[in-house]
Amino acid sequence: SIASADMDLNQLEAFLTAQTKKQGGITSDQAAVIAKFWKNHRIKIHESLINQSRWGNILKNMNWRVDLKSQSRHIDQINTPVAIVEMELGKNGQ
């Protein structure tokens, strides 16, 4: 719950307090250890969850432009916009 909500310190304190008051919950010593661990490793845990939830490929770069035809055999094709999109995909961690 802590990691999926990416809790800040205030949210963490409120959550752990509620867990200590709940019947069958955690002790205050356990809450202190969890809080210390979360404070020290929050960024690493968050990045790990993001990496696990990504699909195989990531967008590394994207270029685009819109071209207009200035010459054509048929007059109705002049000034027809054409979008050109170039996307570079890569694997996670590469």
PDB file of C-alpha atoms in Angstrom:
ATOM      1  CA  SER A   1       0.000   0.000   0.000  1.00  0.00           C
ATOM      2  CA  ILE A   2       2.805   2.404   0.856  1.00  0.00           C
ATOM      3  CA  ALA A   3       4.689   1.803  -2.383  1.00  0.00           C
ATOM      4  CA  SER A   4       1.693   1.754  -4.723  1.00  0.00           C
ATOM      5  CA  ALA A   5       0.443   5.065  -3.291  1.00  0.00           C
ATOM      6  CA  ASP A   6       3.996   6.511  -3.290  1.00  0.00           C
ATOM      7  CA  MET A   7       3.236   8.006   0.119  1.00  0.00           C
ATOM      8  CA  ASP A   8       4.976  11.126   1.340  1.00  0.00           C
ATOM      9  CA  LEU A   9       6.114  11.338   4.965  1.00  0.00           C
ATOM     10  CA  ASN A  10       2.801  12.728   6.280  1.00  0.00           C
ATOM     11  CA  GLN A  11       0.761  10.049   4.520  1.00  0.00           C
ATOM     12  CA  LEU A  12       3.185   7.389   5.729  1.00  0.00           C
ATOM     13  CA  GLU A  13       2.872   8.527   9.343  1.00  0.00           C
ATOM     14  CA  ALA A  14      -0.933   8.537   9.178  1.00  0.00           C
ATOM     15  CA  PHE A  15      -1.010   5.107   7.518  1.00  0.00           C
ATOM     16  CA  LEU A  16       1.377   3.516  10.022  1.00  0.00           C
ATOM     17  CA  THR A  17      -0.497   5.067  12.966  1.00  0.00           C
ATOM     18  CA  ALA A  18      -3.720   3.533  11.667  1.00  0.00           C
ATOM     19  CA  GLN A  19      -1.983   0.170  11.259  1.00  0.00           C
ATOM     20  CA  THR A  20      -0.750   0.215  14.866  1.00  0.00           C
ATOM     21  CA  LYS A  21      -4.246   0.949  16.170  1.00  0.00           C
ATOM     22  CA  LYS A  22      -5.865  -1.780  14.090  1.00  0.00           C
ATOM     23  CA  GLN A  23      -6.537  -5.083  15.886  1.00  0.00           C
ATOM     24  CA  GLY A  24      -3.912  -7.580  14.731  1.00  0.00           C
ATOM     25  CA  GLY A  25      -1.909  -4.733  13.195  1.00  0.00           C
ATOM     26  CA  ILE A  26       1.735  -3.871  13.616  1.00  0.00           C
ATOM     27  CA  THR A  27       3.600  -2.699  16.694  1.00  0.00           C
ATOM     28  CA  SER A  28       5.013   0.792  17.078  1.00  0.00           C
ATOM     29  CA  ASP A  29       8.555  -0.653  16.770  1.00  0.00           C
ATOM     30  CA  GLN A  30       7.618  -2.279  13.465  1.00  0.00           C
ATOM     31  CA  ALA A  31       6.079   0.983  12.280  1.00  0.00           C
ATOM     32  CA  ALA A  32       9.308   2.826  13.102  1.00  0.00           C
ATOM     33  CA  VAL A  33      11.375   0.300  11.137  1.00  0.00           C
ATOM     34  CA  ILE A  34       9.016   0.492   8.138  1.00  0.00           C
ATOM     35  CA  ALA A  35       9.111   4.304   8.241  1.00  0.00           C
ATOM     36  CA  LYS A  36      12.904   4.367   8.346  1.00  0.00           C
ATOM     37  CA  PHE A  37      13.158   1.846   5.497  1.00  0.00           C
ATOM     38  CA  TRP A  38      10.679   3.816   3.365  1.00  0.00           C
ATOM     39  CA  LYS A  39      12.516   7.098   3.977  1.00  0.00           C
ATOM     40  CA  ASN A  40      15.829   5.541   2.909  1.00  0.00           C
ATOM     41  CA  HIS A  41      14.590   3.541  -0.093  1.00  0.00           C
ATOM     42  CA  ARG A  42      11.509   5.370  -1.378  1.00  0.00           C
ATOM     43  CA  ILE A  43      13.061   6.508  -4.682  1.00  0.00           C
ATOM     44  CA  LYS A  44      14.540   3.079  -5.473  1.00  0.00           C
ATOM     45  CA  ILE A  45      11.248   1.319  -4.726  1.00  0.00           C
ATOM     46  CA  HIS A  46       9.253   3.795  -6.822  1.00  0.00           C
ATOM     47  CA  GLU A  47      11.625   3.458  -9.809  1.00  0.00           C
ATOM     48  CA  SER A  48      11.517  -0.337  -9.523  1.00  0.00           C
ATOM     49  CA  LEU A  49       7.708  -0.344  -9.624  1.00  0.00           C
ATOM     50  CA  ILE A  50       7.710   1.930 -12.669  1.00  0.00           C
ATOM     51  CA  ASN A  51      10.218  -0.306 -14.481  1.00  0.00           C
ATOM     52  CA  GLN A  52       8.167  -3.418 -13.693  1.00  0.00           C
ATOM     53  CA  SER A  53       4.974  -1.832 -15.006  1.00  0.00           C
ATOM     54  CA  ARG A  54       6.440  -0.731 -18.371  1.00  0.00           C
ATOM     55  CA  TRP A  55       6.051  -2.742 -21.511  1.00  0.00           C
ATOM     56  CA  GLY A  56       9.138  -4.012 -23.294  1.00  0.00           C
ATOM     57  CA  ASN A  57       9.811  -0.990 -25.488  1.00  0.00           C
ATOM     58  CA  ILE A  58      10.124   2.672 -24.581  1.00  0.00           C
ATOM     59  CA  LEU A  59      10.024   5.776 -26.766  1.00  0.00           C
ATOM     60  CA  LYS A  60      13.581   7.106 -27.042  1.00  0.00           C
ATOM     61  CA  ASN A  61      13.100   9.852 -29.607  1.00  0.00           C
ATOM     62  CA  MET A  62      10.392  11.341 -31.814  1.00  0.00           C
ATOM     63  CA  ASN A  63      10.564  13.695 -34.798  1.00  0.00           C
ATOM     64  CA  TRP A  64       7.645  14.995 -36.827  1.00  0.00           C
ATOM     65  CA  ARG A  65       6.802  17.439 -39.566  1.00  0.00           C
ATOM     66  CA  VAL A  66       3.879  18.422 -41.782  1.00  0.00           C
ATOM     67  CA  ASP A  67       4.475  18.731 -45.536  1.00  0.00           C
ATOM     68  CA  LEU A  68       2.241  20.437 -48.111  1.00  0.00           C
ATOM     69  CA  LYS A  69       2.214  19.445 -51.786  1.00  0.00           C
ATOM     70  CA  SER A  70       3.099  22.420 -53.961  1.00  0.00           C
ATOM     71  CA  GLN A  71       2.934  20.621 -57.310  1.00  0.00           C
ATOM     72  CA  SER A  72       0.651  17.891 -58.573  1.00  0.00           C
ATOM     73  CA  ARG A  73      -1.017  16.638 -61.749  1.00  0.00           C
ATOM     74  CA  HIS A  74      -4.394  17.269 -60.168  1.00  0.00           C
ATOM     75  CA  ILE A  75      -5.228  20.675 -58.709  1.00  0.00           C
ATOM     76  CA  ASP A  76      -7.248  19.184 -55.816  1.00  0.00           C
ATOM     77  CA  GLN A  77      -4.089  17.520 -54.435  1.00  0.00           C
ATOM     78  CA  ILE A  78      -2.179  20.798 -54.048  1.00  0.00           C
ATOM     79  CA  ASN A  79      -1.836  22.032 -50.444  1.00  0.00           C
ATOM     80  CA  THR A  80      -2.892  18.653 -49.082  1.00  0.00           C
ATOM     81  CA  PRO A  81      -1.136  18.250 -45.702  1.00  0.00           C
ATOM     82  CA  VAL A  82       0.840  15.091 -45.019  1.00  0.00           C
ATOM     83  CA  ALA A  83       2.135  14.342 -41.514  1.00  0.00           C
ATOM     84  CA  ILE A  84       5.425  12.468 -41.247  1.00  0.00           C
ATOM     85  CA  VAL A  85       6.236  10.974 -37.846  1.00  0.00           C
ATOM     86  CA  GLU A  86       9.469   9.166 -36.963  1.00  0.00           C
ATOM     87  CA  MET A  87       9.600   7.300 -33.649  1.00  0.00           C
ATOM     88  CA  GLU A  88      12.683   5.584 -32.246  1.00  0.00           C
ATOM     89  CA  LEU A  89      11.899   2.738 -29.853  1.00  0.00           C
ATOM     90  CA  GLY A  90      14.322   1.015 -27.481  1.00  0.00           C
ATOM     91  CA  LYS A  91      14.322  -1.712 -24.895  1.00  0.00           C
ATOM     92  CA  ASN A  92      14.172  -0.959 -21.173  1.00  0.00           C
ATOM     93  CA  GLY A  93      17.642  -0.171 -19.842  1.00  0.00           C
ATOM     94  CA  GLN A  94      19.232   0.247 -23.279  1.00  0.00           C
TER      95      GLN A  94
END
